[in-house]
Short mmCIF file of C-alpha atoms in Angstrom, two decimals:
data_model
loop_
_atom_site.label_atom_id
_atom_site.label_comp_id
_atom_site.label_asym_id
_atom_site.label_seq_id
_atom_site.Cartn_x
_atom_site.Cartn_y
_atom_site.Cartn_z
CA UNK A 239 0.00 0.00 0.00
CA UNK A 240 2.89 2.52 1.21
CA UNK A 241 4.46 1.54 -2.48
CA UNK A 242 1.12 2.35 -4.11
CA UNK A 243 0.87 5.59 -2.46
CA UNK A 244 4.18 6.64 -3.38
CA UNK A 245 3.66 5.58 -7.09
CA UNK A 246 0.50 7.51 -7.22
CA UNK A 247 1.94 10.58 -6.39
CA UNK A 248 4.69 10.34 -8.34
CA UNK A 249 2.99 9.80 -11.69
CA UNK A 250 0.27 12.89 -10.12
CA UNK A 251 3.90 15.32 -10.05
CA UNK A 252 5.26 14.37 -13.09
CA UNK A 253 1.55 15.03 -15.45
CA UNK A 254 1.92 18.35 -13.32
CA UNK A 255 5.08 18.73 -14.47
CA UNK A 256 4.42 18.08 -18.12
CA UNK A 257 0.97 20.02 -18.45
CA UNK A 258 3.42 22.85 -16.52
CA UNK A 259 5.65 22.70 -19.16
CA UNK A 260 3.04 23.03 -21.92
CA UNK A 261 0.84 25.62 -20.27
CA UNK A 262 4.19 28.24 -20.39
CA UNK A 263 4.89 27.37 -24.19
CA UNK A 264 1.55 28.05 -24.93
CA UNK A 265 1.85 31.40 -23.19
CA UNK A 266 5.01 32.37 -24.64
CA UNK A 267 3.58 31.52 -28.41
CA UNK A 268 0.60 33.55 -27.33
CA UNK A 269 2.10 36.74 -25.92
CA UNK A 270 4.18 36.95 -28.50
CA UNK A 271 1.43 39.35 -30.99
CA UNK A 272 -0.05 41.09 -27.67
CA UNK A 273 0.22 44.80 -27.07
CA UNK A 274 3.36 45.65 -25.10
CA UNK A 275 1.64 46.67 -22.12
CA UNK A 276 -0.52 43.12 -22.07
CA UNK A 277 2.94 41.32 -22.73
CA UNK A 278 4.72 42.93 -19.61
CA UNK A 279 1.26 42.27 -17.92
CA UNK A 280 1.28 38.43 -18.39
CA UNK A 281 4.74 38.34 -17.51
CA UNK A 282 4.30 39.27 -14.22
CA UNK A 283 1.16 37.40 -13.48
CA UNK A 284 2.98 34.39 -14.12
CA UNK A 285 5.89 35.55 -11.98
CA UNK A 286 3.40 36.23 -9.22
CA UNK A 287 1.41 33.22 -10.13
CA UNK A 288 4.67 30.98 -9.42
CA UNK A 289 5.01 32.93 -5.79
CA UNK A 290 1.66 32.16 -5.08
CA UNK A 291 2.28 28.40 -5.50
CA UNK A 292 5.48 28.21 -3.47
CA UNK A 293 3.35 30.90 -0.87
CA UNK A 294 0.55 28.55 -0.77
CA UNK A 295 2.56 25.40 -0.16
CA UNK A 296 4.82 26.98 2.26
CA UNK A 297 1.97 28.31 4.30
CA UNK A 298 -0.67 25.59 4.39
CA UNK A 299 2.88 23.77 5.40
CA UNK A 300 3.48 25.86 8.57
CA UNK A 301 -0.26 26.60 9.47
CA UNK A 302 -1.51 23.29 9.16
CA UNK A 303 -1.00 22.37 12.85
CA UNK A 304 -2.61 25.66 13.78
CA UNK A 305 -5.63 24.52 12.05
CA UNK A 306 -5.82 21.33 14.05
CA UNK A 307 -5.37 22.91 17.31
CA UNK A 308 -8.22 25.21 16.21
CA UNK A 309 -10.67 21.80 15.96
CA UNK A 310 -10.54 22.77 12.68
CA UNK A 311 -9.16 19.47 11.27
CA UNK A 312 -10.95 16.15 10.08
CA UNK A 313 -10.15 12.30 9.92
CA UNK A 314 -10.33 10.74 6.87
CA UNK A 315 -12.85 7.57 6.66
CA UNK A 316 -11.70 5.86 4.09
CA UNK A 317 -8.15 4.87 5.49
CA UNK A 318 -6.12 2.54 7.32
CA UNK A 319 -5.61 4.28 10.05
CA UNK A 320 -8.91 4.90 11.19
CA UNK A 321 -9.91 2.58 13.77
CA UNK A 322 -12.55 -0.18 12.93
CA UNK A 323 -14.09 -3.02 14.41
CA UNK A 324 -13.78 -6.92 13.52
CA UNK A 325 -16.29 -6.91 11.28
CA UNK A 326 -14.82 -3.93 9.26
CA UNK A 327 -17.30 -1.16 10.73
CA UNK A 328 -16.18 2.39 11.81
CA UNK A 329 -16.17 2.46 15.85
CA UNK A 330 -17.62 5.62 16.73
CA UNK A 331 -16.92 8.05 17.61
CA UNK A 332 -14.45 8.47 14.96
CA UNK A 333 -11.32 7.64 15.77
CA UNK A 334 -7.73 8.16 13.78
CA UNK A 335 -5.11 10.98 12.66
CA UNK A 336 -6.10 14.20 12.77
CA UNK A 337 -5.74 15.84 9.10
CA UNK A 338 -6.15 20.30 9.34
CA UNK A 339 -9.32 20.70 7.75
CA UNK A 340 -10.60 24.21 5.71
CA UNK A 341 -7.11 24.51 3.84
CA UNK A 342 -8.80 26.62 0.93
CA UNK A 343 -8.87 29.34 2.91
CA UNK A 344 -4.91 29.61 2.68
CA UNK A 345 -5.28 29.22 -1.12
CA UNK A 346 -8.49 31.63 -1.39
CA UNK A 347 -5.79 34.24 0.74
CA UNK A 348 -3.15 33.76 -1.15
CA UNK A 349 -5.15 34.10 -4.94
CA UNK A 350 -7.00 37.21 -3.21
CA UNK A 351 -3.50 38.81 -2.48
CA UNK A 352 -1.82 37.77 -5.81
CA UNK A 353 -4.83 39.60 -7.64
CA UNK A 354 -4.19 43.10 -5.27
CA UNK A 355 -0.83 42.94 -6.05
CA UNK A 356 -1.41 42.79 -9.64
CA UNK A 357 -3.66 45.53 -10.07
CA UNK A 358 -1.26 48.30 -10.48
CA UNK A 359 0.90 45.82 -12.96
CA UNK A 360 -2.59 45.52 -14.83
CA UNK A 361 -3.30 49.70 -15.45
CA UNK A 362 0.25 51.11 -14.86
CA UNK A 363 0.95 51.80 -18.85
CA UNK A 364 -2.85 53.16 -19.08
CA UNK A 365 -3.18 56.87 -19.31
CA UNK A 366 -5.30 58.78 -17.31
CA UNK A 367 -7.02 60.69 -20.18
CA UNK A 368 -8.09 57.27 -21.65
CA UNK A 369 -7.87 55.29 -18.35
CA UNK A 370 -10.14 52.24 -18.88
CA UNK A 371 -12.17 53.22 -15.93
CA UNK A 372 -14.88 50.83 -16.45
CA UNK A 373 -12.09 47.60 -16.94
CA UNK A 374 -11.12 48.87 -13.47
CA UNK A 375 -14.33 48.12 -12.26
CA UNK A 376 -14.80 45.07 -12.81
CA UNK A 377 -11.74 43.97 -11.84
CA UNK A 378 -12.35 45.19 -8.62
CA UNK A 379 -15.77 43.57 -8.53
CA UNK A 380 -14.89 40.40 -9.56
CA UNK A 381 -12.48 40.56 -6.29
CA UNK A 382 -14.58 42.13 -3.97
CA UNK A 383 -17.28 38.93 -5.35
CA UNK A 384 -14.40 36.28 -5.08
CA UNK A 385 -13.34 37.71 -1.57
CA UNK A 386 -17.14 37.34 -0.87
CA UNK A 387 -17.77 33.89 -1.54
CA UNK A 388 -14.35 32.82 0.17
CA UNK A 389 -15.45 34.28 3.03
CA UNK A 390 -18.92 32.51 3.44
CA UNK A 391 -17.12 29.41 2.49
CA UNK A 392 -14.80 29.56 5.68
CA UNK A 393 -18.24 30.87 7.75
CA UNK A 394 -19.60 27.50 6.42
CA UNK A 395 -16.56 25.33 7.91
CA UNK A 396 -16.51 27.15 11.25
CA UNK A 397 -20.43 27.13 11.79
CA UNK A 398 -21.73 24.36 9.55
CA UNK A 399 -24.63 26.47 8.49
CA UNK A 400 -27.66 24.71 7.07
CA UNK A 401 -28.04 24.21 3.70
CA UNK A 402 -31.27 26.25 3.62
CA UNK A 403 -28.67 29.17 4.44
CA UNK A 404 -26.00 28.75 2.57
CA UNK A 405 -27.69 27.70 -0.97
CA UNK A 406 -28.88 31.77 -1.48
CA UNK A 407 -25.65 33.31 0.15
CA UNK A 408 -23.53 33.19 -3.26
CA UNK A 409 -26.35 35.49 -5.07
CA UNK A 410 -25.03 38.48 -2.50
CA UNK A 411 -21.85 37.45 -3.57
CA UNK A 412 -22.40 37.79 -7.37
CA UNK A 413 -24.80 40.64 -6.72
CA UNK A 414 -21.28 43.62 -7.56
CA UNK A 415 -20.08 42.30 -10.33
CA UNK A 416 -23.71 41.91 -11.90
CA UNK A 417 -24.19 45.66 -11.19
CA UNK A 418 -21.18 46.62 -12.67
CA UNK A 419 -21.59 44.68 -15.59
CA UNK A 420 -25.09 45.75 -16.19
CA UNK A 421 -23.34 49.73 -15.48
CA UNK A 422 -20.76 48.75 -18.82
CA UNK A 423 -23.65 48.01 -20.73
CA UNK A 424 -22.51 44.61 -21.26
CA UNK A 425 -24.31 42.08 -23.60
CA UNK A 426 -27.65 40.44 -22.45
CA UNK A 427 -28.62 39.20 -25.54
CA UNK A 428 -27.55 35.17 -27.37
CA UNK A 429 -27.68 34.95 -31.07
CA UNK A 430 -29.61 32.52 -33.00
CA UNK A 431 -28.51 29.39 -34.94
CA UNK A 432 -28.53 30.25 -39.02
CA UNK A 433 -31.43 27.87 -39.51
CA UNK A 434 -34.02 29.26 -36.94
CA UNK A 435 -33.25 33.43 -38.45
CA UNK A 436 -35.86 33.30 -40.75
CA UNK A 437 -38.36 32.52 -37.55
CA UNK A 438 -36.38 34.19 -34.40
CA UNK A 439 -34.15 36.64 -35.98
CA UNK A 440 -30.31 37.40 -35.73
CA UNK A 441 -30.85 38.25 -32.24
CA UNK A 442 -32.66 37.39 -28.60
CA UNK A 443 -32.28 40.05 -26.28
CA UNK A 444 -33.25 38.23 -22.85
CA UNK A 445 -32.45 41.08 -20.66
CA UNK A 446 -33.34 40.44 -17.10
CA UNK A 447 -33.60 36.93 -17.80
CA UNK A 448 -29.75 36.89 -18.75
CA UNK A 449 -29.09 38.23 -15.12
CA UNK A 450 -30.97 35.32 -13.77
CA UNK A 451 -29.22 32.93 -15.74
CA UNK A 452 -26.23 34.59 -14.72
CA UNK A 453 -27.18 34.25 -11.14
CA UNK A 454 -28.17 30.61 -11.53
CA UNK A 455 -24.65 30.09 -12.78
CA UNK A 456 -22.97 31.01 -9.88
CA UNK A 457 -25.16 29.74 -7.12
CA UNK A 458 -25.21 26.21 -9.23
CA UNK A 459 -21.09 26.26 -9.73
CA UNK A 460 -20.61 27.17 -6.03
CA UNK A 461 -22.51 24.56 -4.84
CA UNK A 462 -21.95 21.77 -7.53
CA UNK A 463 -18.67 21.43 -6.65
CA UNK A 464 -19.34 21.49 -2.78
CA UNK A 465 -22.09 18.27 -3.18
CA UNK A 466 -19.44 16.74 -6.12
CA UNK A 467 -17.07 15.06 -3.24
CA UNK A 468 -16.15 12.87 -0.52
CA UNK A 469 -12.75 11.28 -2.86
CA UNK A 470 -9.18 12.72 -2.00
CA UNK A 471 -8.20 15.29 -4.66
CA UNK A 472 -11.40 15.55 -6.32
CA UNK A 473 -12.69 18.62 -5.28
CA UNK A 474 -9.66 20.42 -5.55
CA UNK A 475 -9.02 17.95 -9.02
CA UNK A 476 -12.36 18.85 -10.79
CA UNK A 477 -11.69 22.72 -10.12
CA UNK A 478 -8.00 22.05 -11.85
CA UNK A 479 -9.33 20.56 -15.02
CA UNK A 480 -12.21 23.41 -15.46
CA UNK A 481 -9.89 25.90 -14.98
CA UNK A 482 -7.08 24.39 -17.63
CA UNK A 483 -9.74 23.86 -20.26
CA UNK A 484 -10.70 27.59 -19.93
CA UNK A 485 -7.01 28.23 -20.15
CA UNK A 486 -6.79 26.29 -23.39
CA UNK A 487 -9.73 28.13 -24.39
CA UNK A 488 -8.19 31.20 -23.70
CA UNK A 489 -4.97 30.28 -25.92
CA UNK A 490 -6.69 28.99 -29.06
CA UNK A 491 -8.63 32.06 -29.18
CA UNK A 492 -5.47 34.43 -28.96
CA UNK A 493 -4.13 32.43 -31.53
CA UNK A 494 -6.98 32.17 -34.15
CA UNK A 495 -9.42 35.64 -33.53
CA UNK A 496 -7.88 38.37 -35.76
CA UNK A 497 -6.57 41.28 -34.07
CA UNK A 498 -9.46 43.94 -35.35
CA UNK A 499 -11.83 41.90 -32.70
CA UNK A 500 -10.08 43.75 -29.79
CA UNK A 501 -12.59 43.82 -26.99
CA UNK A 502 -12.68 39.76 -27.52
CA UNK A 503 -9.36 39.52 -27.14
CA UNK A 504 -9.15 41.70 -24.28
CA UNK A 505 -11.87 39.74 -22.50
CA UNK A 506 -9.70 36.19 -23.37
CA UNK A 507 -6.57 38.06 -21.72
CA UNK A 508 -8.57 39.10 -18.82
CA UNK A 509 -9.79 35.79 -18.52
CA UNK A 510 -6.13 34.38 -18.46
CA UNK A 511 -4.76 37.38 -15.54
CA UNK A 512 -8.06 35.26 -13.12
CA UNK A 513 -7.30 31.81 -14.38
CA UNK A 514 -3.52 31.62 -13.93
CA UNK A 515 -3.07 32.61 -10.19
CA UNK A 516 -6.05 30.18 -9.65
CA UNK A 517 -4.41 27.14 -11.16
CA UNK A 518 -1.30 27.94 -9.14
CA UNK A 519 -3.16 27.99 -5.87
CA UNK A 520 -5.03 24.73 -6.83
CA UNK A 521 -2.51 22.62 -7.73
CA UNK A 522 -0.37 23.72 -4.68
CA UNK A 523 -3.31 22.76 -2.73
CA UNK A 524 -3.90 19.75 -4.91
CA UNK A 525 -0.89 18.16 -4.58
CA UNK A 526 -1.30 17.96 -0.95
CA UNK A 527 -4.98 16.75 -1.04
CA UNK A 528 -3.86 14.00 -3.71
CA UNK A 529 -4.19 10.59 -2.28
CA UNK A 530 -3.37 9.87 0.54
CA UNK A 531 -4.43 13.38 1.34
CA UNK A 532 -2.35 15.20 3.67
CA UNK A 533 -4.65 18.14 4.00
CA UNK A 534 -8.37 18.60 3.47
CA UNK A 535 -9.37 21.55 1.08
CA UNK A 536 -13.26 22.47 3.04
CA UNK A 537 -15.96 24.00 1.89
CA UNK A 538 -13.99 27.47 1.56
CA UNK A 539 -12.24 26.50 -1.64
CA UNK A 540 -15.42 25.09 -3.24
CA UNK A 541 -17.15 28.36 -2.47
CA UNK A 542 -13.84 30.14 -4.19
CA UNK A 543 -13.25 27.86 -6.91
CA UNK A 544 -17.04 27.76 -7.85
CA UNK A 545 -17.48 31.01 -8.07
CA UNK A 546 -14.18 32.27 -9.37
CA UNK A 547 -14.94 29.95 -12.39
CA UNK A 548 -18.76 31.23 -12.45
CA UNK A 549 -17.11 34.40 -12.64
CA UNK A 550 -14.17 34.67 -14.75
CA UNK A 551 -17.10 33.34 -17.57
CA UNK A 552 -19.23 36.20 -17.11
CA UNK A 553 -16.00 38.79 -17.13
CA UNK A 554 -14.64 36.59 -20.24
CA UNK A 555 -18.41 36.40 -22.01
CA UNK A 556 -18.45 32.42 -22.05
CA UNK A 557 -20.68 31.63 -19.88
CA UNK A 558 -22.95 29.36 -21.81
CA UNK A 559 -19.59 27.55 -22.75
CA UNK A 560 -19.03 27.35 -18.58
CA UNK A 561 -22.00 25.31 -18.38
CA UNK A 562 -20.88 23.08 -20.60
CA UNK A 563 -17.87 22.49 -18.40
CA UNK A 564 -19.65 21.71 -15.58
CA UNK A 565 -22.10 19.27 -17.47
CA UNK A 566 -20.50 16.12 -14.94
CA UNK A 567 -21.46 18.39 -11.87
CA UNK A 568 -24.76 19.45 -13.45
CA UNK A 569 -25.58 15.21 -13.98
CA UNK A 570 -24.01 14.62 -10.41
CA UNK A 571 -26.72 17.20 -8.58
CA UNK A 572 -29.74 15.91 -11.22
CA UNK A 573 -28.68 11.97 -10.57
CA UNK A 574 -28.50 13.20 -6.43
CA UNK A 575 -31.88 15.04 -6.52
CA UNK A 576 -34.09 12.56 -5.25
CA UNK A 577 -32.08 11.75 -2.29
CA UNK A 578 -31.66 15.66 -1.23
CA UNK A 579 -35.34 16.94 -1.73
CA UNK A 580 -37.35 14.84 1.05
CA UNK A 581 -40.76 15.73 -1.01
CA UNK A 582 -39.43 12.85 -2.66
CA UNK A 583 -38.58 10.84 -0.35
CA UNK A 584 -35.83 8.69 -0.65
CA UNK A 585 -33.95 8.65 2.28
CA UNK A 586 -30.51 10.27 2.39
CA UNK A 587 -27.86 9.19 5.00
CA UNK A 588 -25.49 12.09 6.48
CA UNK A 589 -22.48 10.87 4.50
CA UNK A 590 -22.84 9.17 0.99
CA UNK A 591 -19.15 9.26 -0.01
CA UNK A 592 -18.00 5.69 -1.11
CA UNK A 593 -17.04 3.09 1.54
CA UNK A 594 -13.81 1.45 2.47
CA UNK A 595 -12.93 -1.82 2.09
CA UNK A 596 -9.72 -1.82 5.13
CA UNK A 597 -9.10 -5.77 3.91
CA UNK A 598 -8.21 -5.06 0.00
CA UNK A 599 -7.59 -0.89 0.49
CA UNK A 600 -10.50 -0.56 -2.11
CA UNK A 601 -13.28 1.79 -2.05
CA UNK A 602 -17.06 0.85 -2.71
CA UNK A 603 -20.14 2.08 -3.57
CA UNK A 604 -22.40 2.88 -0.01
CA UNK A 605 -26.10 2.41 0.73
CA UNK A 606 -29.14 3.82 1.48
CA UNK A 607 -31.46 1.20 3.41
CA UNK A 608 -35.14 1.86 3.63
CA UNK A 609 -38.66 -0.04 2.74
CA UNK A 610 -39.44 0.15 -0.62
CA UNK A 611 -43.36 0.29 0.29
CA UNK A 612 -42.77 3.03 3.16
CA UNK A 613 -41.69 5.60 0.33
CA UNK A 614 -44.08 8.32 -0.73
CA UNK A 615 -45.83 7.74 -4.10
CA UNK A 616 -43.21 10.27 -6.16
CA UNK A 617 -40.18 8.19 -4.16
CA UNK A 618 -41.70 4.98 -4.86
CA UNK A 619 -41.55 6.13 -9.00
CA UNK A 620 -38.77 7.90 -8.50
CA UNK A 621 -36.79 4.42 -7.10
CA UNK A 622 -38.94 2.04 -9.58
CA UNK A 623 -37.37 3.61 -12.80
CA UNK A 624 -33.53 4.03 -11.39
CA UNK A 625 -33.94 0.38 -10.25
CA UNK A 626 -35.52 -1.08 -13.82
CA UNK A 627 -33.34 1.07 -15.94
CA UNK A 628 -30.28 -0.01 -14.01
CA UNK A 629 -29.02 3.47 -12.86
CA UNK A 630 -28.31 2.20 -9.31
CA UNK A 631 -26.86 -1.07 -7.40
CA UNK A 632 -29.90 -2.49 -5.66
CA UNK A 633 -29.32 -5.35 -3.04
CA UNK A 634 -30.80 -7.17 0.27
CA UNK A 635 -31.08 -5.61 3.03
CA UNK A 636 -29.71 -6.16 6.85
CA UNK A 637 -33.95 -8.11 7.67
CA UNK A 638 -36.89 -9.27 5.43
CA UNK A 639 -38.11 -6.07 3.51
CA UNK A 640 -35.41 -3.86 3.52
CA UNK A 641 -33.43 -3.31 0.74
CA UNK A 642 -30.43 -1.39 -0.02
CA UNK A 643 -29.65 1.22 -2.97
CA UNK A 644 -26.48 2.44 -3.68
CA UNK A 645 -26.08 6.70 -2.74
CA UNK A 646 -27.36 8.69 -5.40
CA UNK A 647 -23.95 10.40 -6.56
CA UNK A 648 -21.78 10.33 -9.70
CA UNK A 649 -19.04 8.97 -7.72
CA UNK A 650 -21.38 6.08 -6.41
CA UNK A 651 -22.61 5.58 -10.03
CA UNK A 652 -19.06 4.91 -11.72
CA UNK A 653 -18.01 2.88 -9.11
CA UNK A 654 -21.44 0.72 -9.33
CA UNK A 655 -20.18 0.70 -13.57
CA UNK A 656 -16.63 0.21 -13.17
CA UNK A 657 -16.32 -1.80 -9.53
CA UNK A 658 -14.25 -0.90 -6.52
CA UNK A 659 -10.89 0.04 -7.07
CA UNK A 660 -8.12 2.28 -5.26
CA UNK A 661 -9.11 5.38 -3.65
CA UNK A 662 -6.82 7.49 -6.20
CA UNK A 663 -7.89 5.28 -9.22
CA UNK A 664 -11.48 6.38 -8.64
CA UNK A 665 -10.65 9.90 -8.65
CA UNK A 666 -8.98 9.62 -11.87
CA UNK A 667 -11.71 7.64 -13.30
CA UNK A 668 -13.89 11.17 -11.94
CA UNK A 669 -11.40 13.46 -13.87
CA UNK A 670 -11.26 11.59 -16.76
CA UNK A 671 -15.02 12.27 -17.60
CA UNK A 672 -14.23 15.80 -16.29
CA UNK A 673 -11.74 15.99 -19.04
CA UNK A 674 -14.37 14.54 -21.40
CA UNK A 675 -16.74 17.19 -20.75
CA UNK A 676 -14.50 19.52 -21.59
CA UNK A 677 -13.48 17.73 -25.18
CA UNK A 678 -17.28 18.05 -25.97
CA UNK A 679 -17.39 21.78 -25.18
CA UNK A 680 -14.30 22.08 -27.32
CA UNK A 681 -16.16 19.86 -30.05
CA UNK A 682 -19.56 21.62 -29.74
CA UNK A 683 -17.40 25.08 -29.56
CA UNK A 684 -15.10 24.86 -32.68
CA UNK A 685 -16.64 21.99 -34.81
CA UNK A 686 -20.93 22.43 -34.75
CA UNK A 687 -20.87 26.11 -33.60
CA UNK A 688 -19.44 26.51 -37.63
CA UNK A 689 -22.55 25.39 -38.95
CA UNK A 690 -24.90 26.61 -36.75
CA UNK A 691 -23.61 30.15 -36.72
CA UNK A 692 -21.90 32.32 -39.98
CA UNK A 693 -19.26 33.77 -37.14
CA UNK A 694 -17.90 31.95 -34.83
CA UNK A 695 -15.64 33.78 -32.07
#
């Protein structure tokens, strides 16, 4: 096992490595036709980028006991060391090491700090005659909206605030940036598709609806990520992959939008001053939350990373492409919906992250037990069509009439496909179709969009 664990996060450094490698090629073949002023200003957000990584790792290194003696710290389930009975059952209360819990808070910090710094780096070569007042802005929104969110996220971890509370909190959040971007008299409108013109028009402005979509994005990205866990290096992981395939997004567009579209290429090198600090901070943090995880991330970095990727779309104008991105955390919190609204009824236990098998070191899917004929009428449906259509593991119960259904999660639902395997196999298993979403988005983005539309940016 200790020879497994090692392997694991060797291979995990050296695809870091590699993807490093490529990432700063890209960006030097891309900064190369920029403005001066945009060229100087990439340099040093990588520069500062880089600091933030070592900052982050250095920090979450020296704090991390500080954390624990806070009671902010958690023991991970699905490990060795946690102490279990005979028959393979966690003894509770929960006993094993102590791992600091909340650690994207130090990442949050650090990101919020890099982007200060930066500002003057950003508008130093901008005159004040032509100062781009309103690019200030929303710079300084999308901050102040970050800063927000990271904020509630480490309320949540302290207080553990009910879900009923914490589900509307990231509208405040968003609720700056919106009103600055509705003050720039930003676009509220989505074209239509060649074929439907003749019907539609070029053109649907959706005005306030747009704002509610907008809104809907960020609450749903915050929050998607927070129910989309329970495996070592998956939240963190998922965040990591998002955020590359928007900087890969970012690249190709540099490279193939001509230079006359300015404000779209202004919005793509915006996008890549937000996304590069944030992949720093992740993968500092993710390389300690890799299997076996030496830290645990809490539910302040999914409120950052959720909405800094909710936002960076709405500051780079891609946010329909965004929700294509999260299309595995949109199917995880559709495939989990019967188990977390109780007007349905199936019955959700407090923890539905996979189970451990101590024995082989495997992970496994874990149940729900309940009556099938105790279930309201919409539960009873609800479980007759997963069961007969084979979307969940359905076995005996523990006495006559009981019957257990695997948890309602992705993560349940490709282990129940693929069959138990090692803790860090699973998550790659997780990113992989992460990393397939994202290959459809680019399909759907440069390949269909060409029919469907005469201009494609």
């Amino acid at each position: 096992m200790a020879e497994d664990m090692e392997q694991s996060r060797k291979m995990f450094e050296k695809v870091v490595a590699a993807s490093v490698a490529v990432v700063v090629a890209s960006l030097v073949a891309v900064a190369v036709p920029l403005p001066r002023s945009q060229q100087v200003s990439l340099a040093v957000n990588v520069l500062l980028s880089a600091l933030g990584y070592m900052a982050t790792t250095s920090v979450i290194g020296g704090l991390g006991s500080s954390f624990v003696k806070a009671n902010l710290k958690g023991i991970d389930l699905n490990k060795k060391t946690t102490k279990r009975d005979a028959g393979g059952n966690l003894v509770r209360p929960i006993e094993g090491i102590a791992i600091p819990e909340a650690q994207g808070t130090v990442s949050a910090a650090v990101f919020i700090l890099v982007l200060a710094v930066f500002i003057p780096f950003s508008f130093a070569t901008q005159k004040l005659n032509v100062f781009p007042y309103a690019d200030l802005a929303e710079y300084l929104a999308t901050l102040l909206t970050i800063t927000f969110a990271s904020f509630l996220g480490f309320a949540d971890d302290v207080l553990d605030l009910r879900w009923r509370h914490k589900i509307p909190l990231p509208l405040f959040a968003t609720l700056p940036l919106l009103l600055v971007y509705y003050a720039n008299g930003n676009e509220t409108g989505v074209m239509v598709p060649n074929q439907l013109r003749w019907l539609l028009g070029a053109n649907i402005e959706l005005g306030l609806l747009f704002y509610v979509f907008l809104l809907c994005l960020t609450i749903g990205s915050t929050h998607a990520i927070n129910i989309y866990a329970g495996v070592n290096g998956l939240e963190v992981g998922q965040s990591v992959v998002i955020a590359a395939s928007v900087l890969v997004m970012n690249i190709v567009q540099l490279h193939r939008i001509p230079d006359e579209f300015t404000e779209y290429r202004d919005n793509q090198v915006q996008s890549l001053f937000l996304m590069i600090p944030f992949l720093s901070v992740s993968v500092a943090l993710l390389r300690l939350n890799w299997w076996p995880a030496q830290v645990f991330v809490g539910d302040t970095y999914c409120y950052f990373a959720g909405m800094t990727l909710a936002v960076v779309s709405i500051v780079g104008h891609f946010s329909k492409t965004m929700f294509i991105f999260l299309l595995p955390q949109i199917l995880n919190g559709l495939y989990s919906l019967p188990q977390l609204f109780p007007q349905i009824g199936v019955p959700c236990p407090r923890h539905r992250m996979p189970t451990f098998d101590a024995s082989k070191g495997t992970v496994g899917n874990s149940y729900a037990e309940f009556k099938p004929e105790d279930l309201k009428p919409l539960g009873k449906l609800v479980f007759g069509v997963l069961k007969n259509c084979r979307l969940v593991h359905v076995r005996p119960g523990s006495s006559e009439g009981l019957v257990q259904m695997s948890n309602l999660t992705l993560i349940n639902f490709v282990l129940y496909v693929f069959g138990p395997c090692r803790e860090d196999v699973l998550c790659c298993r997780l990113l992989t179709l992460q990393l397939a979403s994202s290959l459809l988005c680019f399909s759907l983005r440069f390949g269909l969009a060409s029919y469907l539309f005469e201009v494609v940016l």
